[in-house]
PDB file of C-alpha atoms in Angstrom:
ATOM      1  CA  UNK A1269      66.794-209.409 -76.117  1.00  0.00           C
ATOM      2  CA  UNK A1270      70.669-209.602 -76.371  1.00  0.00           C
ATOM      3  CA  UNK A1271      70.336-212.940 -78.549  1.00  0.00           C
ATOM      4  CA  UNK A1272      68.451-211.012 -81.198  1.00  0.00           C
ATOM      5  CA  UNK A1273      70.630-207.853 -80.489  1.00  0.00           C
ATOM      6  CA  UNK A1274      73.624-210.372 -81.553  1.00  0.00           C
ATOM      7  CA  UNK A1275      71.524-211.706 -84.306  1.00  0.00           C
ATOM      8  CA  UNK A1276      71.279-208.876 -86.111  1.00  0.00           C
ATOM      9  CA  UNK A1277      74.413-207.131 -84.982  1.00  0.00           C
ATOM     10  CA  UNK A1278      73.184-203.622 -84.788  1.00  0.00           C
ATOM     11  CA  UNK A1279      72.901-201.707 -81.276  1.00  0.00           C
ATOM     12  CA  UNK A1280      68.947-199.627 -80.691  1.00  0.00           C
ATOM     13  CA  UNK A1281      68.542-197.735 -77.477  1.00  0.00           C
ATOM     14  CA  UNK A1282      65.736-195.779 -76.330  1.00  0.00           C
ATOM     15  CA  UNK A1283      64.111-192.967 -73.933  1.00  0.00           C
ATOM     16  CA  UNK A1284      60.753-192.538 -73.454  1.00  0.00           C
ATOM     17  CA  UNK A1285      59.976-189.264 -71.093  1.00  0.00           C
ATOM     18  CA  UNK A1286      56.186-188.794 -70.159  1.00  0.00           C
ATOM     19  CA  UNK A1287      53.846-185.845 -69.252  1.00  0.00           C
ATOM     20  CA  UNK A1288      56.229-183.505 -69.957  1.00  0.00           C
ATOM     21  CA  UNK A1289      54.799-179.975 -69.715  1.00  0.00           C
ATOM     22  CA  UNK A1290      54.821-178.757 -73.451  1.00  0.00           C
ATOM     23  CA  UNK A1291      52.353-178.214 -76.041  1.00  0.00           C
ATOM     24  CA  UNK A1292      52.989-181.278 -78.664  1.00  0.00           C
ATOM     25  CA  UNK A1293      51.965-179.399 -81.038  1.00  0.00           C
ATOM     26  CA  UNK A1294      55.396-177.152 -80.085  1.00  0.00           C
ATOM     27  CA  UNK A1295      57.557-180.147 -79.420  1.00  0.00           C
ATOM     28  CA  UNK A1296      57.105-181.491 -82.879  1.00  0.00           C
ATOM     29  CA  UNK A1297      58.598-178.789 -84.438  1.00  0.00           C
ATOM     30  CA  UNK A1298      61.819-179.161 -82.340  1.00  0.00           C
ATOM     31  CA  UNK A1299      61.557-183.252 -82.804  1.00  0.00           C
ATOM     32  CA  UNK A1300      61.245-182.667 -86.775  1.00  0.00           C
ATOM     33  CA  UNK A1301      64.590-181.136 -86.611  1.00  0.00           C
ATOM     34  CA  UNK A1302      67.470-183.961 -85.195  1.00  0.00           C
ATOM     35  CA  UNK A1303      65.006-187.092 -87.000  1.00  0.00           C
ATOM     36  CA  UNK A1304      67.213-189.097 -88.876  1.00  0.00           C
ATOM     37  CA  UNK A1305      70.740-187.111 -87.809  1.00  0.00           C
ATOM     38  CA  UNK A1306      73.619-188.343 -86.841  1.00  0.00           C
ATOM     39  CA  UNK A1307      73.493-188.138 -82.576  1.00  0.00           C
ATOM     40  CA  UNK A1308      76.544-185.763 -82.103  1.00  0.00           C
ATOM     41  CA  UNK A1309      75.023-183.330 -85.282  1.00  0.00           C
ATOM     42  CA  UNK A1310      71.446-183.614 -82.987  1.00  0.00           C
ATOM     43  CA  UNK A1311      73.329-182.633 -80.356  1.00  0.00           C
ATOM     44  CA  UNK A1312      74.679-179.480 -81.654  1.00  0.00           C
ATOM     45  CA  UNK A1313      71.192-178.232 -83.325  1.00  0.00           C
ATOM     46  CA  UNK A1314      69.513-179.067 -80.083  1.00  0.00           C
ATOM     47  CA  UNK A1315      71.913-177.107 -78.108  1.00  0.00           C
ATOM     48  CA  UNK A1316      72.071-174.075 -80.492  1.00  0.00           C
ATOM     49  CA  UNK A1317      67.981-173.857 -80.518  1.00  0.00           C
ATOM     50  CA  UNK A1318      66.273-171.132 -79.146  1.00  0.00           C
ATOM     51  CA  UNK A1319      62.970-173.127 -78.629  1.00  0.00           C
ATOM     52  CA  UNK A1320      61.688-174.222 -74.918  1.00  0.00           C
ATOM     53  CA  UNK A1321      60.543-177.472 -76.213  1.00  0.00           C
ATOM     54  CA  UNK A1322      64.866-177.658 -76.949  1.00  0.00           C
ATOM     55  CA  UNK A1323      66.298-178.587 -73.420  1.00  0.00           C
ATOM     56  CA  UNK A1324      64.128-181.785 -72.379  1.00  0.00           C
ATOM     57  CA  UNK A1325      64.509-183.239 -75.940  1.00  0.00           C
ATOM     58  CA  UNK A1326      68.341-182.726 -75.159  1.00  0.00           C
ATOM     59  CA  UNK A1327      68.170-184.639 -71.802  1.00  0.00           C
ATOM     60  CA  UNK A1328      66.359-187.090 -73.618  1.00  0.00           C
ATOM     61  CA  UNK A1329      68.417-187.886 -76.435  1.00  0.00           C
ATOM     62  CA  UNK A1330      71.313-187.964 -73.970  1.00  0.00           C
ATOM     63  CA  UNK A1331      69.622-190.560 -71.871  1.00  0.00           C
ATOM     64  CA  UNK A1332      69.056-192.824 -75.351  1.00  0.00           C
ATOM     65  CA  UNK A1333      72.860-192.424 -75.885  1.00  0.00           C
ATOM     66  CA  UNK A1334      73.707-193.357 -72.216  1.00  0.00           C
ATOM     67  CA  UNK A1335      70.892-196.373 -72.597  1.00  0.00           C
ATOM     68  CA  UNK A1336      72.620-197.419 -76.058  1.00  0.00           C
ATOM     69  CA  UNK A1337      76.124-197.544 -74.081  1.00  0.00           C
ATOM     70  CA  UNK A1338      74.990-199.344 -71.406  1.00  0.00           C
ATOM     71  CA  UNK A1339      72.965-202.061 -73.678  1.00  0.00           C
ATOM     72  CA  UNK A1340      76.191-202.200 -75.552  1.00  0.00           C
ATOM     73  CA  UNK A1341      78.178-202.724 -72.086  1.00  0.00           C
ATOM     74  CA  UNK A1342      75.672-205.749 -71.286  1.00  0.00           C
ATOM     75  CA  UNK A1343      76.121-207.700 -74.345  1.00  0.00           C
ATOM     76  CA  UNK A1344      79.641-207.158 -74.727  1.00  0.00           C
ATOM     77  CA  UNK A1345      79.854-205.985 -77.904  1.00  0.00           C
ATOM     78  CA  UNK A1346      81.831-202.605 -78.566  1.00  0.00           C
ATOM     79  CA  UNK A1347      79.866-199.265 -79.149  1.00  0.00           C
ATOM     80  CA  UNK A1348      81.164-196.058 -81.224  1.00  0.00           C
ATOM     81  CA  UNK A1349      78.795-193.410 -80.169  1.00  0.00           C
ATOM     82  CA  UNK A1350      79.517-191.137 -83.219  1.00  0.00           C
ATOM     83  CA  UNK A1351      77.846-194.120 -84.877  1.00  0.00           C
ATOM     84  CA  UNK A1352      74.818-193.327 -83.600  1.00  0.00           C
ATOM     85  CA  UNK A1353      72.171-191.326 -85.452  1.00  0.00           C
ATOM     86  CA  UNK A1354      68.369-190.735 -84.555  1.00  0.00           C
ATOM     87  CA  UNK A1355      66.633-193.925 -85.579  1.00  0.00           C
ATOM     88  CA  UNK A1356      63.212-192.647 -84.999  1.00  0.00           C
ATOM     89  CA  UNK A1357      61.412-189.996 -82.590  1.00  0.00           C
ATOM     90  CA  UNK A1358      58.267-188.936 -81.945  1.00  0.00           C
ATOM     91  CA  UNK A1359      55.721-186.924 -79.559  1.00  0.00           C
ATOM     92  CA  UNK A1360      52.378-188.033 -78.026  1.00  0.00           C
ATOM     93  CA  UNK A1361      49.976-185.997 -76.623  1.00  0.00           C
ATOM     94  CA  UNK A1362      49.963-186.214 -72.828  1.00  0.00           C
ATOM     95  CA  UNK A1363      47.146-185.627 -70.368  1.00  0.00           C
ATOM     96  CA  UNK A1364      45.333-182.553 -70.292  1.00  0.00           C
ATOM     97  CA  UNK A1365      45.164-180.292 -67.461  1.00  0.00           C
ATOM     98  CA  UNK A1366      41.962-178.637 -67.002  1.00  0.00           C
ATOM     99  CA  UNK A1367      41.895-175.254 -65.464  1.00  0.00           C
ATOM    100  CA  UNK A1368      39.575-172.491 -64.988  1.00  0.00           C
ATOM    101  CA  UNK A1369      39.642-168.752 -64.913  1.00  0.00           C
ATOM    102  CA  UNK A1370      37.401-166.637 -63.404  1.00  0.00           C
ATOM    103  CA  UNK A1371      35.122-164.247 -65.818  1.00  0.00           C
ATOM    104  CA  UNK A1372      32.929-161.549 -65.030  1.00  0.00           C
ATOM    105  CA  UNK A1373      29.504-161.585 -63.493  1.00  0.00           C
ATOM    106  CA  UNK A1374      30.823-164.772 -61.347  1.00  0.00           C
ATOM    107  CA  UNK A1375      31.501-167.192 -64.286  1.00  0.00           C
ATOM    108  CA  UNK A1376      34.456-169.004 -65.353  1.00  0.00           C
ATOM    109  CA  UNK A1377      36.377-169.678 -68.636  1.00  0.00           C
ATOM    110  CA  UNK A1378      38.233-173.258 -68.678  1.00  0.00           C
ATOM    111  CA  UNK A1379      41.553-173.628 -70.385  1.00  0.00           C
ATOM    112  CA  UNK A1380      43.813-176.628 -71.255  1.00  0.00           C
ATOM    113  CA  UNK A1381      47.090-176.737 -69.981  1.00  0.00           C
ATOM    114  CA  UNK A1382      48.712-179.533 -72.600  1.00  0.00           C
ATOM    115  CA  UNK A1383      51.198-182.430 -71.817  1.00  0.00           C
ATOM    116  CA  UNK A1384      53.201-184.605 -74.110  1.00  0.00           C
ATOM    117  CA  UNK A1385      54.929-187.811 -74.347  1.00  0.00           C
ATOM    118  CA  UNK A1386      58.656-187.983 -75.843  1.00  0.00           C
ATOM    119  CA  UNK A1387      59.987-190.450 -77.740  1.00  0.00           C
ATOM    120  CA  UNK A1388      63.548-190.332 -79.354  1.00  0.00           C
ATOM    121  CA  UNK A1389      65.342-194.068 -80.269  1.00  0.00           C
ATOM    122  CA  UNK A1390      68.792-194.389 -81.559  1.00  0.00           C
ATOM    123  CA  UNK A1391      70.412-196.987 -83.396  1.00  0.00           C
ATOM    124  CA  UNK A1392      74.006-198.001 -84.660  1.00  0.00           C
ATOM    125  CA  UNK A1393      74.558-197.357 -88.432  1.00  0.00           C
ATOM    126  CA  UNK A1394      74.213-200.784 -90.392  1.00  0.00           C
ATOM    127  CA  UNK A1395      77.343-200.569 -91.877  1.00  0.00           C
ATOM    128  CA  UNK A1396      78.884-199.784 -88.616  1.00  0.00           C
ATOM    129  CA  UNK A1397      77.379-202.629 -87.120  1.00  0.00           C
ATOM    130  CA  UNK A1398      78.524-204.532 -89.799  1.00  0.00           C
ATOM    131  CA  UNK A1399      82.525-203.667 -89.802  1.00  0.00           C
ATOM    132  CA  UNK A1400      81.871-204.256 -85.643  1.00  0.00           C
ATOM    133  CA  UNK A1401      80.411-207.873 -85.939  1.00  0.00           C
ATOM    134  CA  UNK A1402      83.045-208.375 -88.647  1.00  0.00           C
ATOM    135  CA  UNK A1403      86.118-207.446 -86.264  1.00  0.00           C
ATOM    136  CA  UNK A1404      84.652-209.076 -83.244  1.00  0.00           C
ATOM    137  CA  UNK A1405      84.528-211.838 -85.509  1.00  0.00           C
ATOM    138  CA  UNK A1406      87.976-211.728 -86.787  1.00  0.00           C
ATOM    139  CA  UNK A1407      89.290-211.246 -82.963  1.00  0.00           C
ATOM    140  CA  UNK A1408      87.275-214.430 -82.015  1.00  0.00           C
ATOM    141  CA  UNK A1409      89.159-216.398 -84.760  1.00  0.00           C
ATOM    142  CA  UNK A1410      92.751-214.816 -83.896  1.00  0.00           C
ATOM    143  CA  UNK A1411      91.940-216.204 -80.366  1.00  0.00           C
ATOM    144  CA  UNK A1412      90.715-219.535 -81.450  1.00  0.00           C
ATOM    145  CA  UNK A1413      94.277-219.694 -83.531  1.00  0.00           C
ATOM    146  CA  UNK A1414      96.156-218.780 -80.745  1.00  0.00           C
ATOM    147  CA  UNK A1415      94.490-221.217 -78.456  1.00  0.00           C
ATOM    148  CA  UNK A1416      95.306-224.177 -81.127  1.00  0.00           C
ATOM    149  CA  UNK A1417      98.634-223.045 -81.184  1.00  0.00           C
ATOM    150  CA  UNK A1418      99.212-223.536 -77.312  1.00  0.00           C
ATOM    151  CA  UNK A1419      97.608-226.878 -77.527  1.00  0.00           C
ATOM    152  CA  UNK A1420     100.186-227.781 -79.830  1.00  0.00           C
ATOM    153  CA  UNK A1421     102.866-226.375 -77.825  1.00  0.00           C
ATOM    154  CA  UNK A1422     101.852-228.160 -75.071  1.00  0.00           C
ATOM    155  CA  UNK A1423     101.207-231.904 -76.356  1.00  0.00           C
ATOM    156  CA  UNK A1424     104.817-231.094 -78.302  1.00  0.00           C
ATOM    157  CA  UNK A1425     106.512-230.187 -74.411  1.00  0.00           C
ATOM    158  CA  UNK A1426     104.657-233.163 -72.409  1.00  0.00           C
ATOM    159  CA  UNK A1427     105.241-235.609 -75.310  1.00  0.00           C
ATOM    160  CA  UNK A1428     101.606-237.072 -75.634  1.00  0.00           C
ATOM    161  CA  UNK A1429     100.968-235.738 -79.298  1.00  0.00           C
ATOM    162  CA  UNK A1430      99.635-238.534 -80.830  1.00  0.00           C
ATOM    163  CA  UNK A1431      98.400-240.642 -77.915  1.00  0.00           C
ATOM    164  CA  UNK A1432      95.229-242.697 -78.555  1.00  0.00           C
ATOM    165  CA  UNK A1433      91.986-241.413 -77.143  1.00  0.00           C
ATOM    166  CA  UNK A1434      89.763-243.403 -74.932  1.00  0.00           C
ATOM    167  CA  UNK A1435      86.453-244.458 -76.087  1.00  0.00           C
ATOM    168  CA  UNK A1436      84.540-245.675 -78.373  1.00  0.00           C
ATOM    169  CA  UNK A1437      85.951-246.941 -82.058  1.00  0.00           C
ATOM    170  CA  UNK A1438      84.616-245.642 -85.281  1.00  0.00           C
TER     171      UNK A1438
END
């Protein structure tokens, strides 16, 4: 996964929480409102919205930033979080929970109780991704210069610049 991660040079993270006791229907219209934002931006509307569906779609989008950090960590590669913005996100329905209530003359009336499955991915803006691969890049030839340099320093100091190699002739 990191070799294609590197490939491509942009950083995705996701979160993925299940059966989570909402109506879909009701977390959809809290979802619809941070798809596509920037992560901080999602943050803020999430935090400022007076719907239930609100605080687990927080925690969630939290845990994709923490996931996107840490897949960052384990490649190596250096992450800007306010980068980030909501790739994609989406809600499932869950499992139903069938219940019953009693109704008169000893009957009973069932009723749903609804789950749903959360989805929210982030990703690293292209362009950000871009100006990182390009400095990691730039860094990697710095080194590689500097490393030349030393070479050269130290054939110059132990005197064995141009000393034949052994081996095979061209």
């Amino acid at each position: 996964m990191a070799d294609v991660q590197q490939a491509t040079g942009k950083i995705e993270a996701h979160a993925l929480a299940k059966h989570v006791r909402m109506s879909p229907q009701k977390a959809r219209l809290v979802i619809d409102l941070i798809r596509g934002r920037k992560v901080q931006d999602a943050l803020q509307t999430l935090r400022f919205t007076p719907k239930r569906a609100a605080g687990p779609i927080e925690k969630l989008l939290r845990s994709a930033i923490a996931n996107a950090e840490r897949k960052a960590e384990d490649s190596g590669a250096p992450l800007d979080v306010d980068e980030l913005f909501v790739n994609e996100c989406f809600v499932n329905e869950g499992a139903r929970w069938k219940r019953l209530r009693p109704a008169p003359m000893g009957r009973a009336f069932r009723y749903q109780k609804r789950t749903a499955h959360l989805w929210v991915g982030v990703a690293e803006h292209h362009v950000a991704a871009a100006e990182r691969v390009a400095a990691t890049q730039a860094e990697a030839e710095a080194q590689k210069g500097v490393r030349g340099t030393a070479r050269r320093v130290r054939k110059a100091l132990t005197g064995k610049q141009n000393a034949p190699k052994k081996g095979k002739k061209k």
